[in-house]
Amino acid sequence: MEHLELFFKSIFIDNMVFATFLGMCSYLAVSKKVSTAVGLGAAVIFVLAITVPMNWLLDQYILKEGALVWLGPEYAQYDLSFLSFIMFIATIATMVQLVEIVVEKFSPSLYNSLGIFLPLIAVNCAILGGSLFMQSREIATLGLAFNYGVSSGIGWFLAILAIAAIREKIRYSNVPAPLRGLGITFIITGLMAIGFMSFGGMLTGGDEVPSIPETEEVADTATELIDTQTEEENPTNTKDEL
Amino acid sequence: MALLSKKDTKLITDPLADNNPITIQVLGICSALAITAQLKASIVMAISVIFVLGIGNVVISLIRNIMPSKIRIIVQLTVVAALVILVDLVLKAYAYELSKELSVFVGLIITNCIIMGRFEAFALGNGPWRSFLDGIGNALGYGLILILVGFFRELLGSGTLLGFRVLGDPIEKTGLYALGYENNGFMLLSPMALIVVGLIIWIQRSRNTSLIEDN
C-alpha cells in the first residue's frame, strides 16, 4: 500500500516537471520530436532507478548524522550531511559513465537508441533533484527509494512525451510570431501544470492539498478565482471571436 | 575606461538582453522557476548564482590547460559542488529560514545548465579575467529574469514586495483593497511561473524581431 501510494504520488502529484520544475532544460531542448523524447525519457527512468537507491545507501550509511555508527560507537557523533551535494553528484556522474559502458557492451541496440542522451543526463537537474528530494523527504527503506526513483522517472517521461506530441502538432497552428518555439512551449507547460494540479486530491480524497505548505488556502482562493473568471470571461471571448 | 575594453563590456551587457541565458539560450530554467514565488528568495538565488558562476568560471579557466578533456565533466561538477556547498553553509548560518524555504534548490545550482553551459562554451577557451566577466554577465542576466518573475508573482500573488504590504492591508481593507482589489493567489502556484516567463519571452521577441524562431 505504501509502495502504491508513493508510486502514484511521484508520477502525478509531485510530478518532477510540473510541480517542481526539475529537468526543465532538457525538457525544453529535446522535446521537438516524439522519438527523441522517448529516448531521453527512457534514459532518465533508467538512471534514476539506479542512482536514487545508490544515493540512499550513501546517505544512510555514510552521510546522515550518526550514520557512521557501523564503524564503531566512537563514530556516532559524526554528521557528514554537508558533503551530500558533492557525494551525490560524484555518484551520479560515475554511475552514468558506468551505465554507458555496460550498456554499450551488453546491448548495442539499446546503446544506439539511448546513445547521445546518456552523457547529457549527468547534468540533468531531474537526476540530482531525485536524490536530493529522496534525502529531504526521508524515504524510509531501500525498496521505497528504488520505487521513488522509478516512479518519478516515469512522471518525467510522461511529461516530455506529452509536450513533444503537442509540439509536433502545434507546428501546423498559427501561433503569434514572437511566441513561436520557446514562448508557446512555456505557456503550454504552464497549462499542463494547471491540469496536473487537479491530481492533488487523488490520494487524500480532497481533504487536504499536499506539496507546498500554504497551498490549501491558496488553492481554495485560486479555484474560486478561476470559477468567477471563467464566468466573466466567456461572454467577452465569444464577442472577440465574432 | 581603462579597466574594461569595449569587447569586455559587451561580455557583461550582452547576456542582459539579446543573449539572455533564460529567454534566448534556454539554460538554467530548472532551479529558476520554483523559487520565484517571493522576491526575496529570487534575489538570494540570483546572488548565489552570480557568486558560483563568477568564481567557477575563473577556476575552470585557470585549470583548463592541465585538465584532461575526458574527465572534464566530473572535474567541473566537483568545482561547482564545492562552491555550492559554501553557499549552502553560508545561507544556513546567516539566513536559516530562507535556506529552509529554498530547500533542495540551492543544491540544484550544481546541475543548473547555465553553469555547465558557460564552462563548456566559454571558460574552456578563454582567460580567467574574460571568463570572470562572462560569468558575472550571464549570472546577472539570469538574476534579472528571476527578479522580474519574482517581482510580479509576489506583487500580484500576495500584494507584498520583500514582505512589505505595498498595496495596503487586505484584512483592514486599506489602500487598493478599499477599491475592491483582490490578491490573485493563483500567481503563487507553480504553473504561473511558467506562464510569466512565457509572457516575458513574448514581450522581448516582439520588441526585437530578429530573435523570432521559425516554427
Short mmCIF file of C-alpha atoms in Angstrom, two decimals:
data_model
loop_
_atom_site.label_atom_id
_atom_site.label_comp_id
_atom_site.label_asym_id
_atom_site.label_seq_id
_atom_site.Cartn_x
_atom_site.Cartn_y
_atom_site.Cartn_z
CA MET A 1 0.00 0.00 0.00
CA GLU A 2 2.81 2.34 0.97
CA HIS A 3 4.55 1.48 -2.28
CA LEU A 4 1.45 2.04 -4.36
CA GLU A 5 0.82 5.41 -2.73
CA LEU A 6 4.38 6.62 -3.29
CA PHE A 7 4.23 5.35 -6.87
CA PHE A 8 1.17 7.34 -7.87
CA LYS A 9 2.18 10.33 -5.78
CA SER A 10 5.53 10.69 -7.54
CA ILE A 11 4.07 10.24 -11.01
CA PHE A 12 1.08 12.55 -10.80
CA ILE A 13 1.02 14.79 -7.74
CA ASP A 14 4.70 15.58 -7.27
CA ASN A 15 5.45 15.29 -10.97
CA MET A 16 9.04 16.40 -11.46
CA VAL A 17 8.36 18.75 -14.34
CA PHE A 18 5.01 20.21 -13.39
CA ALA A 19 5.30 20.51 -9.62
CA THR A 20 8.99 21.16 -9.07
CA PHE A 21 10.39 22.21 -12.49
CA LEU A 22 13.18 19.65 -12.43
CA GLY A 23 14.94 18.78 -15.65
CA MET A 24 13.39 21.72 -17.49
CA CYS A 25 16.44 22.41 -19.66
CA SER A 26 16.49 19.08 -21.41
CA TYR A 27 12.70 19.01 -21.28
CA LEU A 28 12.59 22.14 -23.45
CA ALA A 29 15.58 21.33 -25.60
CA VAL A 30 14.83 17.72 -26.55
CA SER A 31 11.05 17.85 -26.94
CA LYS A 32 10.85 18.76 -30.62
CA LYS A 33 10.24 15.19 -31.78
CA VAL A 34 8.41 12.35 -30.07
CA SER A 35 11.04 9.74 -30.95
CA THR A 36 13.94 11.59 -29.33
CA ALA A 37 11.76 12.49 -26.35
CA VAL A 38 11.03 8.81 -25.78
CA GLY A 39 14.76 8.02 -25.89
CA LEU A 40 15.66 10.66 -23.34
CA GLY A 41 12.70 9.76 -21.12
CA ALA A 42 13.71 6.09 -21.06
CA ALA A 43 17.28 7.04 -20.20
CA VAL A 44 16.07 9.23 -17.32
CA ILE A 45 13.96 6.40 -15.84
CA PHE A 46 16.92 4.06 -16.15
CA VAL A 47 19.43 6.38 -14.48
CA LEU A 48 17.04 7.48 -11.72
CA ALA A 49 16.27 3.84 -10.91
CA ILE A 50 19.99 3.24 -10.33
CA THR A 51 21.17 6.47 -8.72
CA VAL A 52 18.38 7.05 -6.19
CA PRO A 53 18.89 3.72 -4.37
CA MET A 54 22.68 4.17 -4.59
CA ASN A 55 22.46 7.59 -3.01
CA TRP A 56 20.01 6.27 -0.43
CA LEU A 57 22.66 3.77 0.70
CA LEU A 58 25.29 6.53 0.75
CA ASP A 59 23.02 8.78 2.78
CA GLN A 60 22.02 6.05 5.21
CA TYR A 61 25.45 4.59 5.89
CA ILE A 62 27.89 7.48 5.40
CA LEU A 63 26.35 10.95 5.31
CA LYS A 64 23.50 11.11 7.82
CA GLU A 65 24.03 12.20 11.39
CA GLY A 66 25.17 9.11 13.29
CA ALA A 67 25.29 7.05 10.10
CA LEU A 68 28.89 6.03 10.64
CA VAL A 69 27.98 4.11 13.79
CA TRP A 70 28.57 0.82 11.99
CA LEU A 71 32.31 1.61 12.12
CA GLY A 72 32.19 1.63 15.91
CA PRO A 73 30.43 3.57 18.67
CA GLU A 74 33.01 6.39 18.72
CA TYR A 75 31.93 7.45 15.22
CA ALA A 76 28.32 8.03 16.27
CA GLN A 77 28.61 11.81 16.60
CA TYR A 78 29.81 12.50 13.08
CA ASP A 79 27.43 14.34 10.77
CA LEU A 80 28.70 14.48 7.20
CA SER A 81 25.48 15.65 5.60
CA PHE A 82 27.14 18.87 4.40
CA LEU A 83 29.06 16.68 1.96
CA SER A 84 25.92 15.28 0.38
CA PHE A 85 25.89 17.54 -2.73
CA ILE A 86 29.40 16.58 -3.76
CA MET A 87 28.90 12.88 -2.93
CA PHE A 88 25.59 12.67 -4.80
CA ILE A 89 26.85 14.38 -7.92
CA ALA A 90 30.00 12.25 -7.93
CA THR A 91 27.89 9.10 -7.68
CA ILE A 92 25.64 10.29 -10.46
CA ALA A 93 28.48 11.22 -12.80
CA THR A 94 30.31 7.93 -12.26
CA MET A 95 27.13 5.85 -12.46
CA VAL A 96 26.21 7.49 -15.76
CA GLN A 97 29.64 6.66 -17.18
CA LEU A 98 29.39 3.11 -15.84
CA VAL A 99 25.91 2.59 -17.24
CA GLU A 100 27.12 3.88 -20.58
CA ILE A 101 29.99 1.36 -20.67
CA VAL A 102 27.83 -1.57 -19.51
CA VAL A 103 25.01 -0.82 -21.93
CA GLU A 104 27.44 -0.40 -24.81
CA LYS A 105 28.96 -3.84 -24.06
CA PHE A 106 25.81 -5.86 -23.47
CA SER A 107 23.10 -4.23 -25.51
CA PRO A 108 24.39 -2.27 -28.51
CA SER A 109 20.85 -1.70 -29.80
CA LEU A 110 19.77 -0.03 -26.55
CA TYR A 111 23.05 1.91 -26.58
CA ASN A 112 22.30 3.22 -30.03
CA SER A 113 18.86 4.39 -29.05
CA LEU A 114 19.93 5.97 -25.73
CA GLY A 115 23.34 6.84 -27.15
CA ILE A 116 23.82 10.57 -27.10
CA PHE A 117 21.41 11.13 -24.23
CA LEU A 118 23.31 9.26 -21.54
CA PRO A 119 26.17 11.76 -21.09
CA LEU A 120 23.64 14.61 -21.15
CA ILE A 121 21.87 13.08 -18.22
CA ALA A 122 24.71 13.58 -15.73
CA VAL A 123 23.84 17.27 -15.67
CA ASN A 124 20.07 16.85 -15.83
CA CYS A 125 18.56 18.53 -12.76
CA ALA A 126 15.95 15.79 -12.51
CA ILE A 127 18.58 13.22 -11.56
CA LEU A 128 20.22 15.23 -8.79
CA GLY A 129 16.82 16.54 -7.76
CA GLY A 130 15.57 12.97 -7.35
CA SER A 131 18.38 12.20 -4.93
CA LEU A 132 18.02 15.47 -3.01
CA PHE A 133 14.26 15.05 -2.63
CA MET A 134 14.85 11.45 -1.56
CA GLN A 135 17.08 12.83 1.19
CA SER A 136 14.85 15.70 2.27
CA ARG A 137 11.65 13.63 2.28
CA GLU A 138 13.37 10.98 4.43
CA ILE A 139 12.34 7.96 2.41
CA ALA A 140 12.49 5.02 4.81
CA THR A 141 13.67 1.87 3.03
CA LEU A 142 15.80 0.85 0.07
CA GLY A 143 12.75 -0.60 -1.67
CA LEU A 144 10.89 2.69 -1.36
CA ALA A 145 13.92 4.58 -2.65
CA PHE A 146 14.00 2.37 -5.74
CA ASN A 147 10.26 2.86 -6.17
CA TYR A 148 10.68 6.63 -5.83
CA GLY A 149 13.43 6.65 -8.48
CA VAL A 150 11.43 4.62 -10.99
CA SER A 151 8.12 6.41 -10.48
CA SER A 152 9.49 9.94 -10.62
CA GLY A 153 11.33 8.86 -13.76
CA ILE A 154 8.02 7.70 -15.24
CA GLY A 155 6.45 11.03 -14.31
CA TRP A 156 9.21 12.88 -16.17
CA PHE A 157 8.86 10.52 -19.13
CA LEU A 158 5.11 11.21 -19.30
CA ALA A 159 5.68 14.95 -19.22
CA ILE A 160 8.26 15.05 -22.02
CA LEU A 161 6.21 12.63 -24.13
CA ALA A 162 3.13 14.82 -23.79
CA ILE A 163 4.89 18.08 -24.63
CA ALA A 164 6.71 16.52 -27.59
CA ALA A 165 3.42 15.28 -29.02
CA ILE A 166 1.84 18.71 -28.57
CA ARG A 167 4.82 20.46 -30.16
CA GLU A 168 4.65 18.18 -33.19
CA LYS A 169 1.01 19.16 -33.67
CA ILE A 170 1.45 22.84 -32.94
CA ARG A 171 3.69 23.23 -35.94
CA TYR A 172 0.51 23.38 -38.01
CA SER A 173 -1.10 26.08 -35.89
CA ASN A 174 -0.93 29.79 -36.37
CA VAL A 175 0.98 30.92 -33.28
CA PRO A 176 1.80 34.65 -32.96
CA ALA A 177 5.32 35.07 -34.34
CA PRO A 178 7.12 36.25 -31.16
CA LEU A 179 5.63 33.37 -29.19
CA ARG A 180 6.76 30.70 -31.62
CA GLY A 181 9.05 27.97 -30.31
CA LEU A 182 10.11 28.68 -26.76
CA GLY A 183 7.38 31.05 -25.64
CA ILE A 184 4.42 28.89 -26.52
CA THR A 185 6.15 25.83 -25.03
CA PHE A 186 6.44 27.64 -21.72
CA ILE A 187 2.80 28.62 -21.75
CA ILE A 188 1.60 25.14 -22.74
CA THR A 189 3.70 23.63 -19.96
CA GLY A 190 2.07 26.06 -17.56
CA LEU A 191 -1.39 25.00 -18.71
CA MET A 192 -0.42 21.33 -18.40
CA ALA A 193 0.84 22.00 -14.89
CA ILE A 194 -2.54 23.53 -14.01
CA GLY A 195 -4.13 20.33 -15.30
CA PHE A 196 -1.80 18.17 -13.23
CA MET A 197 -2.71 20.14 -10.10
CA SER A 198 -6.11 18.52 -10.23
CA PHE A 199 -4.46 15.22 -9.29
CA GLY A 200 -3.74 16.81 -5.91
CA GLY A 201 -6.84 15.37 -4.28
CA MET A 202 -6.26 11.87 -5.64
CA LEU A 203 -4.70 10.27 -2.56
CA THR A 204 -6.28 12.22 0.26
CA GLY A 205 -9.79 12.27 -1.11
CA GLY A 206 -9.53 16.04 -1.45
CA ASP A 207 -9.38 16.73 2.28
CA GLU A 208 -6.03 18.40 2.15
CA VAL A 209 -3.78 19.50 -0.67
CA PRO A 210 -0.20 18.14 -0.38
CA SER A 211 3.07 19.62 -1.68
CA ILE A 212 3.87 23.20 -0.64
CA PRO A 213 2.55 24.47 2.67
CA GLU A 214 0.07 27.34 2.31
CA THR A 215 -1.32 25.66 -0.78
CA GLU A 216 -4.55 24.81 0.99
CA GLU A 217 -5.57 28.42 1.38
CA VAL A 218 -4.12 29.46 -1.94
CA ALA A 219 -5.73 26.61 -3.84
CA ASP A 220 -9.14 27.49 -2.44
CA THR A 221 -8.90 31.11 -3.45
CA ALA A 222 -7.42 30.07 -6.77
CA THR A 223 -10.30 27.78 -7.66
CA GLU A 224 -12.78 30.45 -6.65
CA LEU A 225 -10.94 32.91 -8.81
CA ILE A 226 -10.92 30.57 -11.77
CA ASP A 227 -14.62 29.95 -11.41
CA THR A 228 -15.52 33.62 -11.33
CA GLN A 229 -13.02 34.47 -14.05
CA THR A 230 -14.23 31.87 -16.49
CA GLU A 231 -17.77 33.01 -15.97
CA GLU A 232 -16.79 36.58 -16.57
CA GLU A 233 -14.51 35.89 -19.47
CA ASN A 234 -16.71 33.64 -21.52
CA PRO A 235 -19.04 36.31 -22.92
CA THR A 236 -16.12 38.59 -23.85
CA ASN A 237 -14.34 35.73 -25.60
CA THR A 238 -17.29 34.94 -27.81
CA LYS A 239 -17.62 38.64 -28.61
CA ASP A 240 -13.98 38.76 -29.71
CA GLU A 241 -14.45 35.79 -31.95
CA LEU A 242 -17.49 37.32 -33.60
CA MET B 1 37.56 53.25 -19.46
CA ALA B 2 40.88 51.53 -18.98
CA LEU B 3 39.59 48.73 -16.80
CA LEU B 4 37.10 47.33 -19.29
CA SER B 5 37.70 47.42 -23.01
CA LYS B 6 34.73 47.64 -25.33
CA LYS B 7 34.83 43.92 -26.04
CA ASP B 8 34.87 43.14 -22.33
CA THR B 9 31.92 45.39 -21.60
CA LYS B 10 29.98 43.50 -24.24
CA LEU B 11 30.59 40.29 -22.29
CA ILE B 12 28.60 41.74 -19.41
CA THR B 13 25.90 43.64 -21.27
CA ASP B 14 25.09 41.04 -23.95
CA PRO B 15 23.58 38.39 -21.67
CA LEU B 16 21.35 41.02 -20.04
CA ALA B 17 19.18 41.40 -23.10
CA ASP B 18 19.74 39.92 -26.54
CA ASN B 19 21.64 36.87 -25.40
CA ASN B 20 19.84 36.30 -22.13
CA PRO B 21 20.60 32.84 -20.73
CA ILE B 22 16.98 32.09 -19.79
CA THR B 23 14.92 33.57 -22.58
CA ILE B 24 17.30 33.06 -25.50
CA GLN B 25 19.80 30.34 -24.68
CA VAL B 26 17.19 28.29 -22.72
CA LEU B 27 19.63 27.48 -19.93
CA GLY B 28 19.14 27.34 -16.20
CA ILE B 29 15.40 27.14 -16.06
CA CYS B 30 15.39 24.15 -13.75
CA SER B 31 16.12 25.86 -10.48
CA ALA B 32 14.92 29.26 -11.61
CA LEU B 33 11.17 28.87 -11.60
CA ALA B 34 10.37 27.04 -8.42
CA ILE B 35 11.68 29.69 -6.05
CA THR B 36 10.26 32.81 -7.66
CA ALA B 37 7.04 32.98 -5.64
CA GLN B 38 8.76 35.57 -3.47
CA LEU B 39 11.07 38.39 -4.43
CA LYS B 40 13.44 37.78 -1.51
CA ALA B 41 14.11 34.16 -2.46
CA SER B 42 14.68 35.21 -6.09
CA ILE B 43 17.25 37.81 -5.06
CA VAL B 44 19.12 35.38 -2.83
CA MET B 45 19.12 32.79 -5.60
CA ALA B 46 20.41 35.35 -8.10
CA ILE B 47 23.25 36.38 -5.77
CA SER B 48 24.17 32.73 -5.17
CA VAL B 49 24.36 32.03 -8.87
CA ILE B 50 26.42 35.19 -9.51
CA PHE B 51 28.88 34.01 -6.88
CA VAL B 52 29.09 30.41 -8.10
CA LEU B 53 29.29 31.24 -11.80
CA GLY B 54 31.81 34.09 -11.37
CA ILE B 55 34.24 32.10 -9.23
CA GLY B 56 33.59 28.80 -11.04
CA ASN B 57 34.36 30.29 -14.44
CA VAL B 58 37.69 31.63 -13.13
CA VAL B 59 38.67 28.31 -11.59
CA ILE B 60 37.81 26.31 -14.71
CA SER B 61 39.58 28.83 -16.89
CA LEU B 62 42.72 28.57 -14.73
CA ILE B 63 42.88 24.77 -14.88
CA ARG B 64 41.67 24.42 -18.48
CA ASN B 65 45.12 23.56 -19.84
CA ILE B 66 46.07 20.90 -17.31
CA MET B 67 42.68 19.16 -17.23
CA PRO B 68 42.30 16.05 -19.42
CA SER B 69 39.23 16.58 -21.56
CA LYS B 70 37.87 13.07 -20.91
CA ILE B 71 37.17 13.71 -17.24
CA ARG B 72 36.27 17.37 -17.58
CA ILE B 73 32.60 16.90 -16.71
CA ILE B 74 33.44 15.30 -13.38
CA VAL B 75 36.04 17.99 -12.65
CA GLN B 76 33.55 20.73 -13.48
CA LEU B 77 30.87 19.16 -11.32
CA THR B 78 33.29 18.90 -8.40
CA VAL B 79 34.26 22.56 -8.67
CA VAL B 80 30.61 23.66 -8.77
CA ALA B 81 29.60 21.31 -5.97
CA ALA B 82 32.34 22.70 -3.71
CA LEU B 83 31.21 26.29 -4.39
CA VAL B 84 27.55 25.39 -3.85
CA ILE B 85 28.35 23.74 -0.51
CA LEU B 86 29.94 27.07 0.52
CA VAL B 87 26.80 28.96 -0.49
CA ASP B 88 24.61 26.45 1.32
CA LEU B 89 26.61 26.67 4.54
CA VAL B 90 26.62 30.49 4.46
CA LEU B 91 22.85 30.54 3.91
CA LYS B 92 22.29 28.06 6.74
CA ALA B 93 24.42 30.19 9.05
CA TYR B 94 23.04 33.65 8.26
CA ALA B 95 19.59 33.11 6.74
CA TYR B 96 18.29 29.84 8.14
CA GLU B 97 14.61 30.48 7.40
CA LEU B 98 15.35 31.31 3.81
CA SER B 99 17.58 28.28 3.32
CA LYS B 100 14.71 26.08 4.57
CA GLU B 101 12.46 27.73 2.02
CA LEU B 102 14.89 27.24 -0.85
CA SER B 103 15.38 23.63 0.34
CA VAL B 104 16.85 21.44 -2.38
CA PHE B 105 17.01 24.23 -4.92
CA VAL B 106 20.29 25.55 -3.52
CA GLY B 107 21.77 22.13 -4.22
CA LEU B 108 20.29 22.17 -7.67
CA ILE B 109 22.51 25.12 -8.62
CA ILE B 110 25.07 22.36 -9.26
CA THR B 111 23.10 21.00 -12.17
CA ASN B 112 21.93 24.42 -13.30
CA CYS B 113 22.57 24.20 -17.01
CA ILE B 114 23.78 27.81 -17.11
CA ILE B 115 26.84 26.90 -15.12
CA MET B 116 27.88 23.84 -17.12
CA GLY B 117 26.91 25.65 -20.31
CA ARG B 118 29.18 28.63 -19.62
CA PHE B 119 32.06 26.36 -18.51
CA GLU B 120 31.85 24.40 -21.73
CA ALA B 121 31.18 27.28 -24.06
CA PHE B 122 33.40 29.98 -22.60
CA ALA B 123 35.72 29.15 -19.70
CA LEU B 124 37.36 26.23 -21.51
CA GLY B 125 38.58 28.55 -24.26
CA ASN B 126 39.27 31.90 -22.60
CA GLY B 127 41.49 33.50 -19.99
CA PRO B 128 40.45 33.99 -16.35
CA TRP B 129 39.58 37.71 -16.50
CA ARG B 130 37.34 37.39 -19.54
CA SER B 131 35.78 34.24 -18.09
CA PHE B 132 35.07 36.10 -14.88
CA LEU B 133 33.28 38.88 -16.77
CA ASP B 134 31.36 36.35 -18.84
CA GLY B 135 30.31 34.50 -15.70
CA ILE B 136 29.14 37.67 -13.97
CA GLY B 137 27.31 38.85 -17.09
CA ASN B 138 25.42 35.62 -17.62
CA ALA B 139 24.55 35.27 -13.96
CA LEU B 140 23.26 38.86 -13.98
CA GLY B 141 21.09 38.11 -16.99
CA TYR B 142 19.74 35.06 -15.19
CA GLY B 143 19.18 37.06 -12.00
CA LEU B 144 17.39 39.80 -13.92
CA ILE B 145 14.72 37.39 -15.20
CA LEU B 146 14.47 35.74 -11.79
CA ILE B 147 13.89 39.08 -10.09
CA LEU B 148 11.38 40.19 -12.73
CA VAL B 149 9.35 37.00 -12.33
CA GLY B 150 9.63 37.16 -8.54
CA PHE B 151 8.53 40.80 -8.54
CA PHE B 152 5.33 40.17 -10.49
CA ARG B 153 4.46 36.93 -8.74
CA GLU B 154 4.85 38.39 -5.25
CA LEU B 155 3.14 41.69 -6.11
CA LEU B 156 0.12 40.14 -7.80
CA GLY B 157 0.01 37.00 -5.70
CA SER B 158 0.27 38.27 -2.16
CA GLY B 159 0.26 42.06 -2.59
CA THR B 160 3.66 42.42 -0.93
CA LEU B 161 7.21 43.19 -2.01
CA LEU B 162 10.04 41.74 0.12
CA GLY B 163 7.36 41.16 2.76
CA PHE B 164 6.16 44.81 2.91
CA ARG B 165 2.49 45.40 2.14
CA VAL B 166 2.77 47.85 -0.74
CA LEU B 167 -0.87 47.63 -1.84
CA GLY B 168 -2.43 48.16 1.57
CA ASP B 169 -3.83 45.69 4.07
CA PRO B 170 -6.17 43.00 2.67
CA ILE B 171 -7.89 42.39 6.03
CA GLU B 172 -8.32 46.01 7.15
CA LYS B 173 -9.27 46.96 3.58
CA THR B 174 -6.88 49.88 3.16
CA GLY B 175 -5.13 51.16 0.04
CA LEU B 176 -6.08 49.37 -3.16
CA TYR B 177 -8.12 46.80 -1.26
CA ALA B 178 -10.59 49.54 -0.33
CA LEU B 179 -11.47 49.72 -4.02
CA GLY B 180 -12.34 46.04 -4.09
CA TYR B 181 -8.98 44.74 -5.33
CA GLU B 182 -8.21 41.11 -4.50
CA ASN B 183 -4.93 39.20 -4.45
CA ASN B 184 -4.61 36.60 -7.17
CA GLY B 185 -3.48 33.58 -5.14
CA PHE B 186 -3.01 31.66 -8.34
CA MET B 187 0.16 33.64 -9.06
CA LEU B 188 1.87 31.88 -6.15
CA LEU B 189 1.33 28.43 -7.62
CA SER B 190 3.97 26.85 -9.79
CA PRO B 191 2.20 26.92 -13.18
CA MET B 192 2.11 30.72 -13.21
CA ALA B 193 5.90 30.93 -13.11
CA LEU B 194 6.00 29.20 -16.49
CA ILE B 195 3.33 31.44 -17.93
CA VAL B 196 5.03 34.62 -16.65
CA VAL B 197 8.31 33.56 -18.27
CA GLY B 198 6.39 32.78 -21.46
CA LEU B 199 4.95 36.30 -21.43
CA ILE B 200 8.41 37.84 -20.84
CA ILE B 201 9.69 35.92 -23.86
CA TRP B 202 6.72 37.19 -25.87
CA ILE B 203 7.42 40.83 -24.98
CA GLN B 204 11.14 40.51 -25.60
CA ARG B 205 10.69 38.92 -29.01
CA SER B 206 8.09 41.33 -30.19
CA ARG B 207 10.47 44.20 -29.38
CA ASN B 208 13.39 42.56 -31.15
CA THR B 209 12.01 40.66 -34.13
CA SER B 210 15.39 39.16 -35.13
CA LEU B 211 15.03 36.76 -32.19
CA ILE B 212 11.87 35.11 -33.52
CA GLU B 213 12.26 31.38 -34.19
CA ASP B 214 10.75 29.78 -37.23
CA ASN B 215 8.29 27.13 -36.20
#
